[in-house]
């Protein structure tokens, strides 16, 4: 599995913890930035993650900002992207199973790192159900 990850300044610290966690799990990833807590614009870092998924360079993405809302909005502007803002493991599991979400968005100022890592694991480890009803509903997004 190949994962692209990005954040703005508000999500930088949590992104670093997620990167360490993914490394420990042996998951191949690319960090598209930001690389500090200096103020920056979240759409700048959402774009390379969405492009990597659209171009087939990555299977899944993770985006982190202060609330997760801005990253979610920026990512979902791109055709073929199904970004889900999750602050609990139930939502992370359901969005993979039912919506085939391809980007997880997290709010670093909303949840702590312990919960965030459980959400990341749930999102990455849960496959899409491939149920006909879910495929039909996802096709209606376009």
Tab-separated table of N, CA, C and O in Angstrom, residues 8-117:
chain	number	residue	atom	x	y	z
A	8	UNK	N	-1.179	21.214	6.879
A	8	UNK	CA	-0.789	22.608	6.994
A	8	UNK	C	-0.087	22.765	8.339
A	8	UNK	O	0.204	21.766	9.023
A	9	UNK	N	0.187	23.994	8.729
A	9	UNK	CA	0.899	24.252	9.977
A	9	UNK	C	0.142	23.729	11.206
A	9	UNK	O	0.734	23.221	12.133
A	10	UNK	N	-1.206	23.832	11.174
A	10	UNK	CA	-2.013	23.370	12.301
A	10	UNK	C	-1.989	21.865	12.478
A	10	UNK	O	-2.215	21.359	13.573
A	11	UNK	N	-1.728	21.134	11.418
A	11	UNK	CA	-1.685	19.681	11.482
A	11	UNK	C	-0.293	19.092	11.486
A	11	UNK	O	-0.134	17.866	11.542
A	12	UNK	N	0.720	19.962	11.430
A	12	UNK	CA	2.101	19.491	11.293
A	12	UNK	C	2.519	18.501	12.386
A	12	UNK	O	3.058	17.424	12.098
A	13	UNK	N	2.282	18.829	13.641
A	13	UNK	CA	2.715	17.961	14.747
A	13	UNK	C	2.064	16.590	14.685
A	13	UNK	O	2.736	15.564	14.843
A	14	UNK	N	0.760	16.550	14.454
A	14	UNK	CA	0.066	15.268	14.355
A	14	UNK	C	0.528	14.495	13.128
A	14	UNK	O	0.691	13.277	13.184
A	15	UNK	N	0.759	15.212	12.025
A	15	UNK	CA	1.252	14.530	10.819
A	15	UNK	C	2.568	13.812	11.125
A	15	UNK	O	2.764	12.671	10.700
A	16	UNK	N	3.442	14.441	11.867
A	16	UNK	CA	4.735	13.829	12.203
A	16	UNK	C	4.529	12.548	13.023
A	16	UNK	O	5.215	11.556	12.809
A	17	UNK	N	3.564	12.572	13.941
A	17	UNK	CA	3.278	11.368	14.731
A	17	UNK	C	2.707	10.265	13.849
A	17	UNK	O	3.038	9.085	14.024
A	18	UNK	N	1.871	10.636	12.893
A	18	UNK	CA	1.304	9.649	11.973
A	18	UNK	C	2.404	9.053	11.098
A	18	UNK	O	2.440	7.841	10.874
A	19	UNK	N	3.313	9.886	10.622
A	19	UNK	CA	4.434	9.403	9.801
A	19	UNK	C	5.261	8.379	10.577
A	19	UNK	O	5.602	7.314	10.054
A	20	UNK	N	5.580	8.695	11.833
A	20	UNK	CA	6.337	7.743	12.665
A	20	UNK	C	5.576	6.431	12.817
A	20	UNK	O	6.158	5.342	12.717
A	21	UNK	N	4.288	6.527	13.027
A	21	UNK	CA	3.446	5.338	13.206
A	21	UNK	C	3.403	4.491	11.925
A	21	UNK	O	3.539	3.267	11.980
A	22	UNK	N	3.218	5.148	10.786
A	22	UNK	CA	3.184	4.420	9.516
A	22	UNK	C	4.532	3.762	9.227
A	22	UNK	O	4.581	2.645	8.717
A	23	UNK	N	5.603	4.443	9.564
A	23	UNK	CA	6.939	3.859	9.394
A	23	UNK	C	7.099	2.605	10.234
A	23	UNK	O	7.633	1.604	9.760
A	24	UNK	N	6.625	2.669	11.476
A	24	UNK	CA	6.691	1.495	12.358
A	24	UNK	C	5.889	0.337	11.780
A	24	UNK	O	6.261	-0.829	11.962
A	25	UNK	N	4.816	0.635	11.078
A	25	UNK	CA	3.979	-0.405	10.461
A	25	UNK	C	4.536	-0.875	9.119
A	25	UNK	O	4.005	-1.810	8.537
A	26	UNK	N	5.570	-0.216	8.633
A	26	UNK	CA	6.164	-0.603	7.358
A	26	UNK	C	5.357	-0.169	6.149
A	26	UNK	O	5.475	-0.763	5.075
A	27	UNK	N	4.550	0.852	6.308
A	27	UNK	CA	3.716	1.349	5.215
A	27	UNK	C	4.495	2.389	4.418
A	27	UNK	O	5.037	3.341	4.978
A	28	UNK	N	4.539	2.185	3.110
A	28	UNK	CA	5.235	3.107	2.213
A	28	UNK	C	4.444	4.401	2.115
A	28	UNK	O	3.230	4.371	1.896
A	29	UNK	N	5.119	5.527	2.299
A	29	UNK	CA	4.424	6.806	2.257
A	29	UNK	C	5.291	7.896	1.658
A	29	UNK	O	6.509	7.783	1.627
A	30	UNK	N	4.601	8.932	1.196
A	30	UNK	CA	5.263	10.135	0.716
A	30	UNK	C	4.666	11.317	1.463
A	30	UNK	O	3.445	11.490	1.489
A	31	UNK	N	5.529	12.115	2.072
A	31	UNK	CA	5.129	13.315	2.800
A	31	UNK	C	5.261	14.499	1.857
A	31	UNK	O	6.352	14.823	1.408
A	32	UNK	N	4.144	15.161	1.548
A	32	UNK	CA	4.157	16.290	0.618
A	32	UNK	C	4.256	17.633	1.336
A	32	UNK	O	4.175	18.682	0.704
A	33	UNK	N	4.459	17.619	2.660
A	33	UNK	CA	4.603	18.851	3.418
A	33	UNK	C	3.310	19.204	4.134
A	33	UNK	O	2.344	18.482	4.043
A	34	UNK	N	3.356	20.242	4.811
A	34	UNK	CA	4.344	21.230	5.109
A	34	UNK	C	5.393	20.610	6.033
A	34	UNK	O	5.165	19.558	6.637
A	35	UNK	N	6.500	21.295	6.141
A	35	UNK	CA	7.608	20.737	6.904
A	35	UNK	C	7.965	21.561	8.134
A	35	UNK	O	9.056	21.427	8.697
A	36	UNK	N	7.027	22.401	8.584
A	36	UNK	CA	7.236	23.195	9.795
A	36	UNK	C	5.883	23.705	10.291
A	36	UNK	O	4.859	23.477	9.654
A	37	UNK	N	5.917	24.419	11.398
A	37	UNK	CA	4.693	25.006	11.947
A	37	UNK	C	4.496	26.445	11.481
A	37	UNK	O	3.616	27.145	11.993
A	38	UNK	N	5.273	26.866	10.498
A	38	UNK	CA	5.105	28.213	9.946
A	38	UNK	C	3.788	28.274	9.169
A	38	UNK	O	3.460	27.364	8.402
A	39	UNK	N	3.050	29.341	9.370
A	39	UNK	CA	1.734	29.496	8.750
A	39	UNK	C	1.789	29.279	7.239
A	39	UNK	O	2.689	29.775	6.561
A	40	UNK	N	0.815	28.514	6.734
A	40	UNK	CA	0.754	28.202	5.302
A	40	UNK	C	-0.700	27.951	4.911
A	40	UNK	O	-1.587	27.937	5.757
A	41	UNK	N	-0.926	27.714	3.636
A	41	UNK	CA	-2.273	27.532	3.105
A	41	UNK	C	-2.563	26.053	2.862
A	41	UNK	O	-1.888	25.408	2.054
A	42	UNK	N	-3.594	25.524	3.525
A	42	UNK	CA	-3.896	24.092	3.442
A	42	UNK	C	-4.165	23.582	2.029
A	42	UNK	O	-3.775	22.464	1.714
A	43	UNK	N	-4.812	24.358	1.103
A	43	UNK	CA	-5.032	23.790	-0.236
A	43	UNK	C	-3.735	23.430	-0.967
A	43	UNK	O	-3.716	22.514	-1.790
A	44	UNK	N	-2.663	24.125	-0.633
A	44	UNK	CA	-1.359	23.844	-1.248
A	44	UNK	C	-0.925	22.414	-0.974
A	44	UNK	O	-0.283	21.785	-1.817
A	45	UNK	N	-1.298	21.873	0.172
A	45	UNK	CA	-0.853	20.531	0.561
A	45	UNK	C	-1.911	19.463	0.290
A	45	UNK	O	-1.580	18.282	0.225
A	46	UNK	N	-3.148	19.880	0.108
A	46	UNK	CA	-4.188	18.922	-0.287
A	46	UNK	C	-3.979	18.498	-1.738
A	46	UNK	O	-4.164	17.331	-2.090
A	47	UNK	N	-3.590	19.439	-2.589
A	47	UNK	CA	-3.493	19.199	-4.030
A	47	UNK	C	-2.561	18.043	-4.398
A	47	UNK	O	-2.965	17.160	-5.165
A	48	UNK	N	-1.324	17.988	-3.908
A	48	UNK	CA	-0.461	16.866	-4.317
A	48	UNK	C	-0.954	15.510	-3.831
A	48	UNK	O	-0.697	14.487	-4.478
A	49	UNK	N	-1.690	15.481	-2.731
A	49	UNK	CA	-2.252	14.214	-2.254
A	49	UNK	C	-3.376	13.768	-3.181
A	49	UNK	O	-3.427	12.611	-3.598
A	50	UNK	N	-4.259	14.701	-3.545
A	50	UNK	CA	-5.349	14.337	-4.457
A	50	UNK	C	-4.799	13.933	-5.818
A	50	UNK	O	-5.269	12.961	-6.409
A	51	UNK	N	-3.801	14.650	-6.313
A	51	UNK	CA	-3.210	14.319	-7.618
A	51	UNK	C	-2.586	12.930	-7.610
A	51	UNK	O	-2.697	12.186	-8.587
A	52	UNK	N	-1.915	12.576	-6.519
A	52	UNK	CA	-1.279	11.253	-6.428
A	52	UNK	C	-2.320	10.141	-6.497
A	52	UNK	O	-2.086	9.102	-7.123
A	53	UNK	N	-3.465	10.345	-5.893
A	53	UNK	CA	-4.521	9.334	-5.932
A	53	UNK	C	-5.144	9.277	-7.323
A	53	UNK	O	-5.315	8.200	-7.893
A	54	UNK	N	-5.445	10.430	-7.882
A	54	UNK	CA	-6.052	10.475	-9.217
A	54	UNK	C	-5.121	9.848	-10.259
A	54	UNK	O	-5.573	9.125	-11.147
A	55	UNK	N	-3.822	10.097	-10.142
A	55	UNK	CA	-2.838	9.581	-11.104
A	55	UNK	C	-2.404	8.142	-10.812
A	55	UNK	O	-1.579	7.594	-11.539
A	56	UNK	N	-2.901	7.541	-9.732
A	56	UNK	CA	-2.559	6.162	-9.408
A	56	UNK	C	-1.219	5.985	-8.724
A	56	UNK	O	-0.737	4.861	-8.589
A	57	UNK	N	-0.613	7.074	-8.265
A	57	UNK	CA	0.663	6.980	-7.547
A	57	UNK	C	0.468	6.540	-6.106
A	57	UNK	O	1.405	6.069	-5.469
A	58	UNK	N	-0.745	6.741	-5.583
A	58	UNK	CA	-1.070	6.355	-4.210
A	58	UNK	C	-2.444	5.717	-4.198
A	58	UNK	O	-3.306	6.052	-5.006
A	59	UNK	N	-2.629	4.799	-3.267
A	59	UNK	CA	-3.942	4.180	-3.083
A	59	UNK	C	-4.808	5.022	-2.158
A	59	UNK	O	-6.013	5.172	-2.390
A	60	UNK	N	-4.177	5.541	-1.097
A	60	UNK	CA	-4.900	6.296	-0.087
A	60	UNK	C	-4.105	7.523	0.321
A	60	UNK	O	-2.888	7.573	0.121
A	61	UNK	N	-4.801	8.495	0.910
A	61	UNK	CA	-4.149	9.695	1.393
A	61	UNK	C	-4.623	10.055	2.787
A	61	UNK	O	-5.699	9.634	3.223
A	62	UNK	N	-3.806	10.846	3.462
A	62	UNK	CA	-4.151	11.376	4.781
A	62	UNK	C	-3.828	12.868	4.759
A	62	UNK	O	-2.725	13.261	4.358
A	63	UNK	N	-4.794	13.682	5.160
A	63	UNK	CA	-4.616	15.131	5.231
A	63	UNK	C	-4.967	15.611	6.630
A	63	UNK	O	-5.994	15.211	7.186
A	64	UNK	N	-4.124	16.486	7.191
A	64	UNK	CA	-4.323	16.967	8.554
A	64	UNK	C	-4.226	18.488	8.584
A	64	UNK	O	-3.273	19.062	8.053
A	65	UNK	N	-5.223	19.115	9.179
A	65	UNK	CA	-5.148	20.547	9.474
A	65	UNK	C	-5.711	20.735	10.874
A	65	UNK	O	-5.900	19.763	11.602
A	66	UNK	N	-5.969	21.952	11.277
A	66	UNK	CA	-6.441	22.195	12.634
A	66	UNK	C	-7.741	21.485	12.945
A	66	UNK	O	-7.871	20.818	13.966
A	67	UNK	N	-8.727	21.612	12.058
A	67	UNK	CA	-10.033	20.973	12.269
A	67	UNK	C	-10.269	19.782	11.351
A	67	UNK	O	-11.152	18.982	11.603
A	68	UNK	N	-9.548	19.705	10.242
A	68	UNK	CA	-9.788	18.696	9.219
A	68	UNK	C	-10.809	19.153	8.191
A	68	UNK	O	-10.924	18.566	7.115
A	69	UNK	N	-11.537	20.199	8.490
A	69	UNK	CA	-12.608	20.677	7.610
A	69	UNK	C	-12.053	21.288	6.333
A	69	UNK	O	-12.491	20.957	5.229
A	70	UNK	N	-11.092	22.177	6.457
A	70	UNK	CA	-10.513	22.827	5.274
A	70	UNK	C	-9.891	21.829	4.320
A	70	UNK	O	-10.119	21.894	3.097
A	71	UNK	N	-9.137	20.888	4.855
A	71	UNK	CA	-8.520	19.863	4.012
A	71	UNK	C	-9.583	19.026	3.311
A	71	UNK	O	-9.456	18.707	2.126
A	72	UNK	N	-10.635	18.682	4.028
A	72	UNK	CA	-11.717	17.898	3.452
A	72	UNK	C	-12.384	18.654	2.304
A	72	UNK	O	-12.632	18.090	1.231
A	73	UNK	N	-12.646	19.915	2.508
A	73	UNK	CA	-13.284	20.726	1.471
A	73	UNK	C	-12.386	20.856	0.249
A	73	UNK	O	-12.846	20.719	-0.888
A	74	UNK	N	-11.104	21.119	0.475
A	74	UNK	CA	-10.160	21.278	-0.641
A	74	UNK	C	-10.016	19.975	-1.422
A	74	UNK	O	-10.039	19.978	-2.659
A	75	UNK	N	-9.896	18.869	-0.735
A	75	UNK	CA	-9.701	17.573	-1.401
A	75	UNK	C	-10.931	17.169	-2.205
A	75	UNK	O	-10.810	16.681	-3.334
A	76	UNK	N	-12.102	17.383	-1.659
A	76	UNK	CA	-13.331	16.934	-2.318
A	76	UNK	C	-13.699	17.768	-3.538
A	76	UNK	O	-14.633	17.401	-4.257
A	77	UNK	N	-12.969	18.809	-3.831
A	77	UNK	CA	-13.184	19.582	-5.059
A	77	UNK	C	-12.712	18.811	-6.288
A	77	UNK	O	-13.115	19.114	-7.403
A	78	UNK	N	-11.863	17.817	-6.085
A	78	UNK	CA	-11.268	17.078	-7.192
A	78	UNK	C	-12.106	15.859	-7.559
A	78	UNK	O	-12.477	15.066	-6.688
A	79	UNK	N	-12.384	15.697	-8.851
A	79	UNK	CA	-13.173	14.562	-9.343
A	79	UNK	C	-12.433	13.254	-9.022
A	79	UNK	O	-11.240	13.128	-9.260
A	80	UNK	N	-13.166	12.309	-8.468
A	80	UNK	CA	-12.582	11.017	-8.119
A	80	UNK	C	-12.080	10.930	-6.690
A	80	UNK	O	-11.668	9.861	-6.245
A	81	UNK	N	-12.119	12.037	-5.990
A	81	UNK	CA	-11.674	12.040	-4.599
A	81	UNK	C	-12.881	11.918	-3.689
A	81	UNK	O	-13.899	12.584	-3.868
A	82	UNK	N	-12.740	11.044	-2.707
A	82	UNK	CA	-13.751	10.870	-1.679
A	82	UNK	C	-13.042	11.008	-0.334
A	82	UNK	O	-12.580	10.028	0.248
A	83	UNK	N	-12.910	12.251	0.108
A	83	UNK	CA	-12.226	12.552	1.358
A	83	UNK	C	-13.236	12.591	2.496
A	83	UNK	O	-14.301	13.202	2.369
A	84	UNK	N	-12.904	11.943	3.590
A	84	UNK	CA	-13.799	11.866	4.742
A	84	UNK	C	-13.114	12.408	5.985
A	84	UNK	O	-12.006	11.986	6.323
A	85	UNK	N	-13.775	13.339	6.637
A	85	UNK	CA	-13.316	13.864	7.918
A	85	UNK	C	-13.814	12.921	9.002
A	85	UNK	O	-15.018	12.721	9.155
A	86	UNK	N	-12.898	12.312	9.719
A	86	UNK	CA	-13.260	11.336	10.755
A	86	UNK	C	-12.612	11.703	12.077
A	86	UNK	O	-11.419	11.981	12.137
A	87	UNK	N	-13.432	11.650	13.132
A	87	UNK	CA	-12.926	11.888	14.480
A	87	UNK	C	-13.231	10.717	15.407
A	87	UNK	O	-13.163	10.844	16.626
A	88	UNK	N	-13.581	9.565	14.789
A	88	UNK	CA	-13.810	8.351	15.569
A	88	UNK	C	-13.566	7.147	14.656
A	88	UNK	O	-13.595	7.274	13.431
A	89	UNK	N	-13.328	5.997	15.253
A	89	UNK	CA	-13.010	4.801	14.464
A	89	UNK	C	-14.230	4.243	13.746
A	89	UNK	O	-14.088	3.663	12.672
A	90	UNK	N	-15.426	4.423	14.302
A	90	UNK	CA	-16.627	3.940	13.625
A	90	UNK	C	-16.783	4.617	12.263
A	90	UNK	O	-17.046	3.954	11.256
A	91	UNK	N	-16.613	5.924	12.226
A	91	UNK	CA	-16.731	6.664	10.960
A	91	UNK	C	-15.634	6.252	9.984
A	91	UNK	O	-15.887	6.137	8.783
A	92	UNK	N	-14.434	6.052	10.480
A	92	UNK	CA	-13.320	5.651	9.608
A	92	UNK	C	-13.599	4.297	8.967
A	92	UNK	O	-13.344	4.099	7.772
A	93	UNK	N	-14.130	3.374	9.744
A	93	UNK	CA	-14.459	2.036	9.224
A	93	UNK	C	-15.618	2.129	8.223
A	93	UNK	O	-15.546	1.575	7.123
A	94	UNK	N	-16.658	2.851	8.583
A	94	UNK	CA	-17.841	2.953	7.721
A	94	UNK	C	-17.530	3.657	6.409
A	94	UNK	O	-18.023	3.247	5.354
A	95	UNK	N	-16.712	4.689	6.446
A	95	UNK	CA	-16.440	5.421	5.209
A	95	UNK	C	-15.592	4.616	4.240
A	95	UNK	O	-15.714	4.768	3.031
A	96	UNK	N	-14.766	3.729	4.744
A	96	UNK	CA	-14.018	2.832	3.854
A	96	UNK	C	-14.942	1.740	3.309
A	96	UNK	O	-14.942	1.473	2.111
A	97	UNK	N	-15.728	1.121	4.179
A	97	UNK	CA	-16.601	0.024	3.763
A	97	UNK	C	-17.709	0.491	2.814
A	97	UNK	O	-18.001	-0.183	1.840
A	98	UNK	N	-18.328	1.620	3.102
A	98	UNK	CA	-19.517	2.060	2.382
A	98	UNK	C	-19.247	3.080	1.285
A	98	UNK	O	-19.943	3.084	0.268
A	99	UNK	N	-18.291	3.981	1.525
A	99	UNK	CA	-18.041	5.084	0.586
A	99	UNK	C	-16.769	4.914	-0.221
A	99	UNK	O	-16.482	5.741	-1.072
A	100	UNK	N	-15.982	3.891	0.070
A	100	UNK	CA	-14.685	3.694	-0.562
A	100	UNK	C	-13.864	4.981	-0.500
A	100	UNK	O	-13.228	5.390	-1.475
A	101	UNK	N	-13.910	5.641	0.654
A	101	UNK	CA	-13.152	6.888	0.836
A	101	UNK	C	-11.688	6.622	0.532
A	101	UNK	O	-11.133	5.588	0.916
A	102	UNK	N	-11.062	7.571	-0.163
A	102	UNK	CA	-9.653	7.399	-0.505
A	102	UNK	C	-8.735	8.393	0.196
A	102	UNK	O	-7.522	8.311	0.060
A	103	UNK	N	-9.312	9.327	0.941
A	103	UNK	CA	-8.509	10.243	1.756
A	103	UNK	C	-9.155	10.383	3.126
A	103	UNK	O	-10.357	10.619	3.238
A	104	UNK	N	-8.338	10.234	4.154
A	104	UNK	CA	-8.747	10.467	5.530
A	104	UNK	C	-8.309	11.866	5.925
A	104	UNK	O	-7.136	12.216	5.769
A	105	UNK	N	-9.234	12.665	6.436
A	105	UNK	CA	-8.914	13.995	6.945
A	105	UNK	C	-9.075	13.987	8.465
A	105	UNK	O	-10.026	13.402	8.990
A	106	UNK	N	-8.132	14.618	9.121
A	106	UNK	CA	-8.112	14.657	10.579
A	106	UNK	C	-7.921	16.081	11.072
A	106	UNK	O	-7.214	16.876	10.436
A	107	UNK	N	-8.511	16.385	12.221
A	107	UNK	CA	-8.339	17.685	12.867
A	107	UNK	C	-7.423	17.577	14.062
A	107	UNK	O	-7.800	17.022	15.092
A	108	UNK	N	-6.223	18.104	13.936
A	108	UNK	CA	-5.226	17.990	15.002
A	108	UNK	C	-5.624	18.749	16.263
A	108	UNK	O	-5.193	18.399	17.358
A	109	UNK	N	-6.458	19.778	16.122
A	109	UNK	CA	-6.897	20.551	17.283
A	109	UNK	C	-8.198	19.996	17.864
A	109	UNK	O	-8.727	20.548	18.816
A	110	UNK	N	-8.697	18.911	17.275
A	110	UNK	CA	-9.959	18.320	17.698
A	110	UNK	C	-9.735	17.006	18.439
A	110	UNK	O	-10.417	16.717	19.416
A	111	UNK	N	-8.795	16.192	17.951
A	111	UNK	CA	-8.519	14.894	18.579
A	111	UNK	C	-7.042	14.803	18.951
A	111	UNK	O	-6.198	15.493	18.373
A	112	UNK	N	-6.757	13.941	19.890
A	112	UNK	CA	-5.372	13.727	20.303
A	112	UNK	C	-4.700	12.666	19.460
A	112	UNK	O	-5.353	11.949	18.688
A	113	UNK	N	-3.397	12.527	19.629
A	113	UNK	CA	-2.641	11.586	18.805
A	113	UNK	C	-3.014	10.126	19.026
A	113	UNK	O	-2.995	9.341	18.081
A	114	UNK	N	-3.348	9.731	20.235
A	114	UNK	CA	-3.708	8.327	20.481
A	114	UNK	C	-4.920	7.911	19.672
A	114	UNK	O	-4.905	6.891	18.974
A	115	UNK	N	-5.971	8.715	19.720
A	115	UNK	CA	-7.174	8.427	18.953
A	115	UNK	C	-6.890	8.547	17.459
A	115	UNK	O	-7.338	7.721	16.661
A	116	UNK	N	-6.126	9.555	17.074
A	116	UNK	CA	-5.811	9.752	15.650
A	116	UNK	C	-5.134	8.517	15.061
A	116	UNK	O	-5.476	8.088	13.954
A	117	UNK	N	-4.211	7.923	15.776
A	117	UNK	CA	-3.508	6.741	15.263
A	117	UNK	C	-4.438	5.539	15.152
A	117	UNK	O	-4.325	4.751	14.207
